[in-house]
Amino acid sequence: MSFLKQINPFESAMKQFDKAASLIKLTESQIAMIKEPRRITEVNLPVRMSDGSIRIFKGFRVQHSIVRGPAKGGIRFHPSVTVDEVKALAFWMTYKCAVVGVPFGGGKGGVMCDPNELTPTELENLSRRYFAEMSDLFGPDSDVPAPDVNTNPQIMCWMFDTYSMHKKQFLPGVITGKPLELGGSEVRSEATALGMVFCVEEATDHLNIDLKKATIAIQGFGNAGSYAAKLLKEHGSKIVAISDISGAYYNSDGIDIDKALETCRKNKTWILTGLEKNTPCEKLEDPGTLLELVVDILIPAALENQITAENAPNVRAKVIAECANGPVTPEADEILEKKNVFIIPDILCNAGGVTVSYLEWVQNRMGYYWSKERINEDLEHIMKKSFDEVLEKSKTYKVDMRIAAFLLAIERVTKAAELRGLYA
Ligand code: GLU
């Protein structure tokens, strides 16, 4: 097992919470009400494989909080998903929703599987079985999932259909991230990356960095990373490095992002394999060096625990925009703070996804759909307002942006918990 895997994301999340909570001196009772997850469900999912055999997959759903609204958060399909990872991700959802002021609690789901090894039918059967098994938890007013790592709009459709068939009603509000043809929202696909870009605009303004001339490295080329590259290139920035599980690719003059997208489309699965043959760039010997390049902005858009105490001393970016959840460990945070790296924390930076999920859920409930312009405008307003509120907090309390975001969010969740009181 590698060093990276030994960092427990839930322990990291708890350290972040404790650090922020100590600054506003919460009582033990207040902490007890908002820190630990409310409900953890683990299931074994039998799925018939195409060769006729039956395979069991482990699935999780964690509802961290339902204080400010229904639990909300994606479902991740990954071979190394653990319950502690899902607990951390659900925790971050609670505080992410609170930072941007969308009326949801926090949840997250995970299924231990490698979707690339499954046939389309096996993937559909697994998705439906997971949703059916958890159908008591899910509901437009109780727990609303969405896409996350390795899940997509088609999978959301299968899950929505499974739920609606059980309930004998058309209930698109049970899940977000659906395609436009089936109750999805404009802008949802690019929402995480677009929300990040709005934050980066605010951050570069604040730091006097010219975004048009900025150099950028992006780790991860899935939904968040690929849209991030596309959108920032449209801004005029130079994307000097991108990566995914096939490796990291570098060109100091900038990588042709259209060629990268074309390469992914041509490969059977969405992967950058062979990029160095399609467009001028070199494949880095050690993909980890992408994180240590001299760039203005570094965007981790893959998994947790990528920047640790080991490599943080080598980070040379001025700004880190956390498109992924939990990419920087608490130990790395301290090192980066001393190096004056400006971090836009995940619970703010990647909140564009859940913000447009909220707008999708609202549209599902009224059965009326807004234009792309309207969604773009709402997203920009919410992200920039939230960024400014977090920056203000960081100045008032003289803390970094992560702690400031938690302070703002913890205050909101605590207030809601107090107003609700205890039913007992
Ligand atoms: N999976 C995304 C996240 O981590 C989106 C969650 C949602 O839309 O509910 O924020």
Short mmCIF file of C-alpha atoms and ligand atoms in Angstrom, two decimals:
data_model
loop_
_atom_site.label_atom_id
_atom_site.label_comp_id
_atom_site.label_asym_id
_atom_site.label_seq_id
_atom_site.Cartn_x
_atom_site.Cartn_y
_atom_site.Cartn_z
CA MET A 1 0.00 0.00 0.00
CA SER A 2 1.38 3.38 -0.97
CA PHE A 3 2.07 6.24 1.44
CA LEU A 4 -0.77 8.27 -0.12
CA LYS A 5 -3.35 5.61 0.68
CA GLN A 6 -2.45 5.63 4.35
CA ILE A 7 -3.75 9.16 4.89
CA ASN A 8 -7.28 8.78 6.21
CA PRO A 9 -9.43 11.47 4.54
CA PHE A 10 -11.98 11.46 7.37
CA GLU A 11 -9.25 12.15 9.93
CA SER A 12 -8.03 15.01 7.74
CA ALA A 13 -11.56 16.39 7.52
CA MET A 14 -11.92 16.23 11.31
CA LYS A 15 -8.65 18.13 11.75
CA GLN A 16 -9.93 20.87 9.47
CA PHE A 17 -13.17 21.04 11.45
CA ASP A 18 -11.40 21.19 14.84
CA LYS A 19 -9.07 23.95 13.72
CA ALA A 20 -11.95 26.16 12.56
CA ALA A 21 -14.29 25.24 15.43
CA SER A 22 -11.67 26.20 18.04
CA LEU A 23 -11.63 29.77 16.70
CA ILE A 24 -15.33 30.31 17.31
CA LYS A 25 -15.31 28.40 20.58
CA LEU A 26 -18.23 26.05 19.98
CA THR A 27 -19.56 24.20 23.01
CA GLU A 28 -19.22 20.42 23.17
CA SER A 29 -22.96 20.07 22.55
CA GLN A 30 -22.80 22.29 19.48
CA ILE A 31 -19.91 20.23 18.14
CA ALA A 32 -21.73 16.98 18.86
CA MET A 33 -24.66 18.14 16.75
CA ILE A 34 -22.72 19.00 13.60
CA LYS A 35 -19.41 17.15 13.39
CA GLU A 36 -19.99 13.41 12.96
CA PRO A 37 -22.14 11.82 10.21
CA ARG A 38 -25.82 11.28 10.99
CA ARG A 39 -26.23 7.93 9.24
CA ILE A 40 -23.91 5.43 7.54
CA THR A 41 -25.33 2.66 5.36
CA GLU A 42 -23.29 -0.18 3.91
CA VAL A 43 -24.71 -2.75 1.49
CA ASN A 44 -23.52 -5.78 -0.46
CA LEU A 45 -24.86 -5.63 -3.98
CA PRO A 46 -25.22 -8.88 -5.95
CA VAL A 47 -24.98 -8.30 -9.69
CA ARG A 48 -25.33 -10.86 -12.49
CA MET A 49 -22.30 -10.58 -14.75
CA SER A 50 -22.41 -11.19 -18.52
CA ASP A 51 -20.82 -14.65 -18.11
CA GLY A 52 -23.74 -15.70 -15.90
CA SER A 53 -21.86 -15.53 -12.60
CA ILE A 54 -22.94 -13.36 -9.66
CA ARG A 55 -20.51 -10.83 -8.22
CA ILE A 56 -20.92 -8.90 -4.98
CA PHE A 57 -20.04 -5.20 -4.88
CA LYS A 58 -19.83 -3.15 -1.71
CA GLY A 59 -21.78 0.11 -1.63
CA PHE A 60 -22.01 2.98 0.86
CA ARG A 61 -24.20 5.98 1.48
CA VAL A 62 -23.30 8.42 4.22
CA GLN A 63 -25.69 11.16 5.28
CA HIS A 64 -23.51 13.56 7.17
CA SER A 65 -26.10 16.23 7.87
CA ILE A 66 -29.77 16.91 7.21
CA VAL A 67 -29.88 20.07 9.31
CA ARG A 68 -30.13 22.68 6.54
CA GLY A 69 -32.00 20.54 4.01
CA PRO A 70 -32.02 17.09 2.37
CA ALA A 71 -28.66 15.29 2.33
CA LYS A 72 -26.90 16.15 -0.95
CA GLY A 73 -23.88 14.74 -2.69
CA GLY A 74 -22.62 12.54 -5.47
CA ILE A 75 -22.08 8.82 -5.90
CA ARG A 76 -18.53 7.70 -6.65
CA PHE A 77 -17.64 4.47 -8.47
CA HIS A 78 -14.02 3.56 -7.71
CA PRO A 79 -12.16 0.33 -6.88
CA SER A 80 -10.56 1.83 -3.78
CA VAL A 81 -13.56 3.65 -2.26
CA THR A 82 -13.66 3.20 1.53
CA VAL A 83 -16.26 4.12 4.10
CA ASP A 84 -13.86 6.68 5.61
CA GLU A 85 -13.43 8.32 2.24
CA VAL A 86 -17.21 8.53 1.79
CA LYS A 87 -17.60 9.89 5.35
CA ALA A 88 -15.07 12.64 4.57
CA LEU A 89 -16.74 13.46 1.26
CA ALA A 90 -20.19 13.63 2.93
CA PHE A 91 -18.75 15.93 5.62
CA TRP A 92 -17.28 18.24 2.99
CA MET A 93 -20.69 18.34 1.22
CA THR A 94 -22.40 19.65 4.38
CA TYR A 95 -19.98 22.53 4.65
CA LYS A 96 -19.77 23.09 0.89
CA CYS A 97 -23.55 23.60 0.70
CA ALA A 98 -23.40 25.94 3.68
CA VAL A 99 -20.53 28.04 2.22
CA VAL A 100 -22.51 28.79 -0.94
CA GLY A 101 -25.80 29.02 0.95
CA VAL A 102 -27.72 26.30 -0.93
CA PRO A 103 -30.39 24.73 1.31
CA PHE A 104 -29.01 21.21 1.56
CA GLY A 105 -27.24 19.05 4.09
CA GLY A 106 -24.40 16.75 3.10
CA GLY A 107 -24.21 13.19 1.84
CA LYS A 108 -22.08 10.98 -0.35
CA GLY A 109 -22.23 7.54 -1.89
CA GLY A 110 -19.63 5.11 -3.09
CA VAL A 111 -19.50 1.76 -4.82
CA MET A 112 -16.30 -0.31 -4.85
CA CYS A 113 -15.95 -1.13 -8.54
CA ASP A 114 -13.93 -0.28 -11.61
CA PRO A 115 -16.51 0.88 -14.18
CA ASN A 116 -13.93 0.43 -16.97
CA GLU A 117 -13.98 -3.31 -16.33
CA LEU A 118 -17.77 -3.58 -16.52
CA THR A 119 -19.88 -4.04 -19.64
CA PRO A 120 -22.61 -1.39 -20.15
CA THR A 121 -25.24 -3.91 -18.97
CA GLU A 122 -23.26 -4.81 -15.85
CA LEU A 123 -22.81 -1.10 -15.10
CA GLU A 124 -26.54 -0.48 -15.50
CA ASN A 125 -27.44 -3.46 -13.31
CA LEU A 126 -25.03 -2.34 -10.60
CA SER A 127 -26.30 1.26 -10.69
CA ARG A 128 -29.94 0.17 -10.45
CA ARG A 129 -29.23 -2.36 -7.70
CA TYR A 130 -27.38 0.27 -5.64
CA PHE A 131 -30.25 2.72 -5.95
CA ALA A 132 -32.93 0.12 -5.24
CA GLU A 133 -31.05 -1.11 -2.18
CA MET A 134 -30.82 2.47 -0.84
CA SER A 135 -34.28 3.61 -1.97
CA ASP A 136 -35.51 4.13 1.60
CA LEU A 137 -32.82 6.76 2.09
CA PHE A 138 -33.17 8.60 -1.21
CA GLY A 139 -35.96 11.04 -2.08
CA PRO A 140 -36.36 14.62 -3.34
CA ASP A 141 -36.93 15.77 0.25
CA SER A 142 -34.58 13.42 2.08
CA ASP A 143 -31.40 12.63 0.15
CA VAL A 144 -30.55 13.76 -3.37
CA PRO A 145 -27.49 12.18 -5.05
CA ALA A 146 -25.59 13.37 -8.13
CA PRO A 147 -22.58 12.37 -10.25
CA ASP A 148 -19.09 12.16 -8.81
CA VAL A 149 -15.87 10.37 -9.85
CA ASN A 150 -16.67 7.81 -12.62
CA THR A 151 -20.44 8.36 -12.62
CA ASN A 152 -22.25 10.33 -15.33
CA PRO A 153 -25.65 11.58 -16.61
CA GLN A 154 -26.56 8.15 -18.07
CA ILE A 155 -26.04 6.52 -14.67
CA MET A 156 -28.17 9.29 -13.09
CA CYS A 157 -30.96 8.36 -15.57
CA TRP A 158 -30.86 4.68 -14.60
CA MET A 159 -31.02 5.62 -10.93
CA PHE A 160 -33.84 8.13 -11.44
CA ASP A 161 -35.75 5.50 -13.46
CA THR A 162 -35.27 2.81 -10.79
CA TYR A 163 -36.64 5.14 -8.11
CA SER A 164 -39.53 6.42 -10.24
CA MET A 165 -40.56 2.86 -11.19
CA HIS A 166 -40.64 1.84 -7.52
CA LYS A 167 -42.70 4.90 -6.54
CA LYS A 168 -44.86 4.75 -9.68
CA GLN A 169 -44.33 8.50 -10.16
CA PHE A 170 -42.12 10.71 -12.32
CA LEU A 171 -39.68 12.03 -9.72
CA PRO A 172 -36.70 13.75 -11.35
CA GLY A 173 -35.94 15.70 -8.14
CA VAL A 174 -34.55 12.52 -6.55
CA ILE A 175 -31.21 12.95 -8.32
CA THR A 176 -29.33 15.73 -10.11
CA GLY A 177 -26.80 15.75 -12.93
CA LYS A 178 -29.32 14.25 -15.34
CA PRO A 179 -29.13 14.99 -19.08
CA LEU A 180 -31.17 17.90 -20.49
CA GLU A 181 -33.62 15.50 -22.15
CA LEU A 182 -34.69 14.11 -18.78
CA GLY A 183 -34.98 17.00 -16.35
CA GLY A 184 -31.34 18.06 -16.31
CA SER A 185 -30.24 21.67 -16.14
CA GLU A 186 -28.33 23.84 -18.55
CA VAL A 187 -24.70 24.35 -17.40
CA ARG A 188 -24.71 21.32 -15.04
CA SER A 189 -22.00 19.45 -17.01
CA GLU A 190 -19.49 22.28 -16.83
CA ALA A 191 -20.73 23.67 -13.48
CA THR A 192 -17.89 22.44 -11.23
CA ALA A 193 -15.22 23.84 -13.55
CA LEU A 194 -17.14 27.05 -14.25
CA GLY A 195 -17.65 27.70 -10.53
CA MET A 196 -13.91 27.19 -10.05
CA VAL A 197 -13.17 29.69 -12.86
CA PHE A 198 -15.37 32.32 -11.15
CA CYS A 199 -13.37 31.78 -7.95
CA VAL A 200 -10.08 31.97 -9.84
CA GLU A 201 -11.21 35.26 -11.42
CA GLU A 202 -11.84 36.68 -7.97
CA ALA A 203 -8.59 35.29 -6.56
CA THR A 204 -6.40 36.57 -9.40
CA ASP A 205 -8.06 40.00 -9.10
CA HIS A 206 -7.30 40.00 -5.39
CA LEU A 207 -3.68 38.91 -5.95
CA ASN A 208 -3.06 41.12 -9.00
CA ILE A 209 -2.34 38.21 -11.30
CA ASP A 210 -3.32 38.66 -14.96
CA LEU A 211 -5.43 35.55 -15.70
CA LYS A 212 -4.99 36.10 -19.46
CA LYS A 213 -1.25 35.62 -19.07
CA ALA A 214 -1.38 32.99 -16.35
CA THR A 215 0.26 29.58 -16.69
CA ILE A 216 -1.75 26.63 -15.40
CA ALA A 217 -1.22 22.95 -14.56
CA ILE A 218 -4.25 20.68 -14.16
CA GLN A 219 -4.15 17.26 -12.49
CA GLY A 220 -7.06 15.09 -13.65
CA PHE A 221 -8.91 15.22 -16.96
CA GLY A 222 -12.37 13.94 -16.01
CA ASN A 223 -15.48 16.10 -15.93
CA ALA A 224 -13.95 18.83 -13.74
CA GLY A 225 -10.41 18.83 -15.18
CA SER A 226 -11.31 18.72 -18.86
CA TYR A 227 -13.87 21.53 -18.58
CA ALA A 228 -11.39 23.51 -16.44
CA ALA A 229 -8.79 23.26 -19.22
CA LYS A 230 -11.30 24.22 -21.90
CA LEU A 231 -12.74 27.20 -20.00
CA LEU A 232 -9.40 28.60 -18.85
CA LYS A 233 -7.96 28.28 -22.35
CA GLU A 234 -10.94 30.32 -23.58
CA HIS A 235 -9.92 32.94 -21.01
CA GLY A 236 -6.53 33.15 -22.73
CA SER A 237 -4.56 31.33 -20.01
CA LYS A 238 -1.79 28.91 -20.99
CA ILE A 239 -2.41 25.31 -19.89
CA VAL A 240 1.17 23.99 -19.70
CA ALA A 241 0.39 20.60 -18.15
CA ILE A 242 -2.51 18.16 -17.87
CA SER A 243 -2.72 14.61 -16.58
CA ASP A 244 -4.88 11.58 -15.94
CA ILE A 245 -4.26 7.92 -15.09
CA SER A 246 -2.38 7.48 -18.39
CA GLY A 247 0.30 10.00 -17.31
CA ALA A 248 1.16 13.71 -17.24
CA TYR A 249 1.80 15.79 -20.35
CA TYR A 250 3.79 19.03 -20.49
CA ASN A 251 4.51 21.80 -22.97
CA SER A 252 5.91 25.14 -21.72
CA ASP A 253 4.24 26.88 -24.70
CA GLY A 254 0.85 25.45 -23.78
CA ILE A 255 -0.95 22.22 -24.65
CA ASP A 256 -3.53 22.29 -27.42
CA ILE A 257 -6.64 21.49 -25.34
CA ASP A 258 -8.82 20.83 -28.39
CA LYS A 259 -6.35 18.11 -29.39
CA ALA A 260 -6.47 16.69 -25.86
CA LEU A 261 -10.27 16.54 -25.95
CA GLU A 262 -10.11 14.98 -29.41
CA THR A 263 -7.63 12.36 -28.14
CA CYS A 264 -9.99 11.41 -25.31
CA ARG A 265 -12.91 11.16 -27.70
CA LYS A 266 -10.91 8.92 -30.05
CA ASN A 267 -9.72 6.59 -27.29
CA LYS A 268 -12.39 4.10 -26.32
CA THR A 269 -12.59 5.33 -22.73
CA TRP A 270 -12.16 9.01 -21.76
CA ILE A 271 -8.38 8.90 -21.39
CA LEU A 272 -5.39 10.91 -22.68
CA THR A 273 -3.29 7.91 -23.83
CA GLY A 274 -1.20 8.80 -26.89
CA LEU A 275 -1.55 12.59 -26.47
CA GLU A 276 2.21 13.10 -27.03
CA LYS A 277 1.77 11.62 -30.52
CA ASN A 278 -1.18 13.88 -31.43
CA THR A 279 0.13 17.27 -30.35
CA PRO A 280 3.48 18.78 -29.28
CA CYS A 281 4.06 17.87 -25.63
CA GLU A 282 6.29 15.60 -23.57
CA LYS A 283 5.09 12.85 -21.29
CA LEU A 284 6.59 13.48 -17.85
CA GLU A 285 8.56 10.57 -16.45
CA ASP A 286 7.02 11.03 -13.01
CA PRO A 287 3.42 12.33 -13.27
CA GLY A 288 3.77 13.68 -9.71
CA THR A 289 6.09 16.42 -10.96
CA LEU A 290 3.06 18.14 -12.52
CA LEU A 291 2.23 19.32 -9.00
CA GLU A 292 5.69 20.85 -8.62
CA LEU A 293 5.85 22.87 -11.86
CA VAL A 294 6.52 26.60 -11.85
CA VAL A 295 3.04 27.86 -12.72
CA ASP A 296 0.74 30.65 -11.59
CA ILE A 297 -2.19 28.35 -10.89
CA LEU A 298 -2.24 24.67 -9.97
CA ILE A 299 -5.58 22.87 -10.24
CA PRO A 300 -5.85 19.46 -8.57
CA ALA A 301 -8.96 17.97 -10.18
CA ALA A 302 -8.55 14.28 -9.36
CA LEU A 303 -8.69 12.55 -5.97
CA GLU A 304 -7.87 13.25 -2.31
CA ASN A 305 -4.41 13.40 -0.69
CA GLN A 306 -2.42 14.54 -3.71
CA ILE A 307 -0.46 17.33 -2.02
CA THR A 308 1.00 16.01 1.21
CA ALA A 309 3.78 16.89 3.67
CA GLU A 310 6.12 15.08 1.24
CA ASN A 311 5.61 17.12 -1.89
CA ALA A 312 4.15 20.39 -0.49
CA PRO A 313 7.67 21.85 0.03
CA ASN A 314 8.23 21.47 -3.73
CA VAL A 315 5.01 23.19 -4.85
CA ARG A 316 5.83 26.35 -6.77
CA ALA A 317 2.39 27.59 -7.82
CA LYS A 318 1.10 30.94 -6.53
CA VAL A 319 -2.51 29.77 -6.37
CA ILE A 320 -4.03 26.33 -5.82
CA ALA A 321 -7.64 26.00 -6.98
CA GLU A 322 -9.05 22.80 -5.47
CA CYS A 323 -11.39 21.37 -8.08
CA ALA A 324 -11.10 17.95 -6.40
CA ASN A 325 -12.37 17.22 -2.89
CA GLY A 326 -9.64 17.00 -0.26
CA PRO A 327 -6.57 17.16 -2.53
CA VAL A 328 -4.39 18.90 0.10
CA THR A 329 -3.76 17.27 3.50
CA PRO A 330 -3.82 19.37 6.71
CA GLU A 331 -0.03 18.90 7.06
CA ALA A 332 0.51 20.16 3.52
CA ASP A 333 -1.81 23.10 4.25
CA GLU A 334 0.52 24.32 6.98
CA ILE A 335 3.57 24.07 4.73
CA LEU A 336 1.81 25.88 1.88
CA GLU A 337 0.57 28.64 4.17
CA LYS A 338 4.17 29.36 5.21
CA LYS A 339 5.10 29.49 1.54
CA ASN A 340 2.31 32.04 0.97
CA VAL A 341 0.46 29.88 -1.53
CA PHE A 342 -3.11 31.14 -1.90
CA ILE A 343 -5.45 28.14 -1.70
CA ILE A 344 -9.05 28.35 -2.86
CA PRO A 345 -10.42 25.50 -0.72
CA ASP A 346 -12.50 22.67 -2.17
CA ILE A 347 -15.66 23.47 -0.20
CA LEU A 348 -15.71 26.84 -1.97
CA CYS A 349 -13.78 26.19 -5.19
CA ASN A 350 -15.70 23.16 -6.49
CA ALA A 351 -19.12 24.17 -5.12
CA GLY A 352 -20.31 25.15 -8.62
CA GLY A 353 -21.38 21.53 -9.17
CA VAL A 354 -23.74 21.34 -6.24
CA THR A 355 -24.91 24.92 -6.84
CA VAL A 356 -26.21 24.02 -10.30
CA SER A 357 -27.51 20.74 -8.85
CA TYR A 358 -29.60 22.92 -6.54
CA LEU A 359 -30.86 24.93 -9.52
CA GLU A 360 -31.68 21.65 -11.30
CA TRP A 361 -33.61 20.40 -8.25
CA VAL A 362 -35.58 23.67 -8.05
CA GLN A 363 -36.46 23.42 -11.76
CA ASN A 364 -37.55 19.77 -11.31
CA ARG A 365 -39.86 20.77 -8.49
CA MET A 366 -41.56 23.55 -10.42
CA GLY A 367 -41.49 21.75 -13.77
CA TYR A 368 -40.25 24.87 -15.53
CA TYR A 369 -36.76 25.16 -17.01
CA TRP A 370 -34.48 28.18 -17.11
CA SER A 371 -32.18 29.31 -19.93
CA LYS A 372 -28.43 28.83 -20.02
CA GLU A 373 -27.97 32.58 -19.53
CA ARG A 374 -30.04 32.57 -16.36
CA ILE A 375 -28.15 29.61 -14.85
CA ASN A 376 -24.79 31.14 -15.77
CA GLU A 377 -25.77 34.41 -14.15
CA ASP A 378 -27.02 32.73 -10.96
CA LEU A 379 -23.90 30.58 -10.71
CA GLU A 380 -21.56 33.55 -11.20
CA HIS A 381 -23.45 35.59 -8.61
CA ILE A 382 -23.44 32.79 -6.00
CA MET A 383 -19.78 31.83 -6.51
CA LYS A 384 -18.40 35.38 -6.48
CA LYS A 385 -20.51 36.41 -3.50
CA SER A 386 -19.38 33.31 -1.60
CA PHE A 387 -15.73 33.92 -2.51
CA ASP A 388 -15.97 37.52 -1.25
CA GLU A 389 -17.64 36.42 1.99
CA VAL A 390 -14.90 33.85 2.63
CA LEU A 391 -12.16 36.39 1.83
CA GLU A 392 -13.77 38.86 4.24
CA LYS A 393 -13.82 36.20 6.97
CA SER A 394 -10.19 35.34 6.34
CA LYS A 395 -9.26 39.00 6.83
CA THR A 396 -11.38 39.39 9.97
CA TYR A 397 -10.00 36.26 11.64
CA LYS A 398 -6.54 36.47 10.01
CA VAL A 399 -6.79 32.86 8.80
CA ASP A 400 -6.33 31.13 5.46
CA MET A 401 -9.22 30.69 3.03
CA ARG A 402 -9.92 27.09 4.08
CA ILE A 403 -10.39 27.93 7.73
CA ALA A 404 -12.39 31.02 6.74
CA ALA A 405 -14.72 28.91 4.57
CA PHE A 406 -15.23 26.46 7.44
CA LEU A 407 -15.89 29.33 9.88
CA LEU A 408 -18.60 30.74 7.64
CA ALA A 409 -20.16 27.32 7.02
CA ILE A 410 -19.94 26.10 10.62
CA GLU A 411 -21.68 29.27 11.81
CA ARG A 412 -24.52 28.65 9.35
CA VAL A 413 -24.94 24.96 10.22
CA THR A 414 -24.73 25.66 13.97
CA LYS A 415 -27.34 28.40 13.73
CA ALA A 416 -29.73 26.11 11.81
CA ALA A 417 -29.18 23.27 14.32
CA GLU A 418 -29.90 25.61 17.22
CA LEU A 419 -33.06 26.95 15.61
CA ARG A 420 -34.33 23.41 15.03
CA GLY A 421 -33.53 22.34 18.57
CA LEU A 422 -33.58 18.75 19.69
CA TYR A 423 -36.54 16.42 19.21
CA ALA A 424 -36.46 14.13 22.18
N1 GLU B 1 -20.02 15.38 -6.71
C1 GLU B 1 -20.08 16.81 -6.71
C2 GLU B 1 -19.37 17.38 -5.50
O1 GLU B 1 -18.51 16.74 -4.92
C3 GLU B 1 -21.50 17.34 -6.89
C4 GLU B 1 -22.47 16.96 -5.83
C5 GLU B 1 -23.91 17.36 -6.12
O2 GLU B 1 -24.17 17.99 -7.12
O3 GLU B 1 -24.75 16.99 -5.32
O4 GLU B 1 -19.56 18.50 -5.15
#
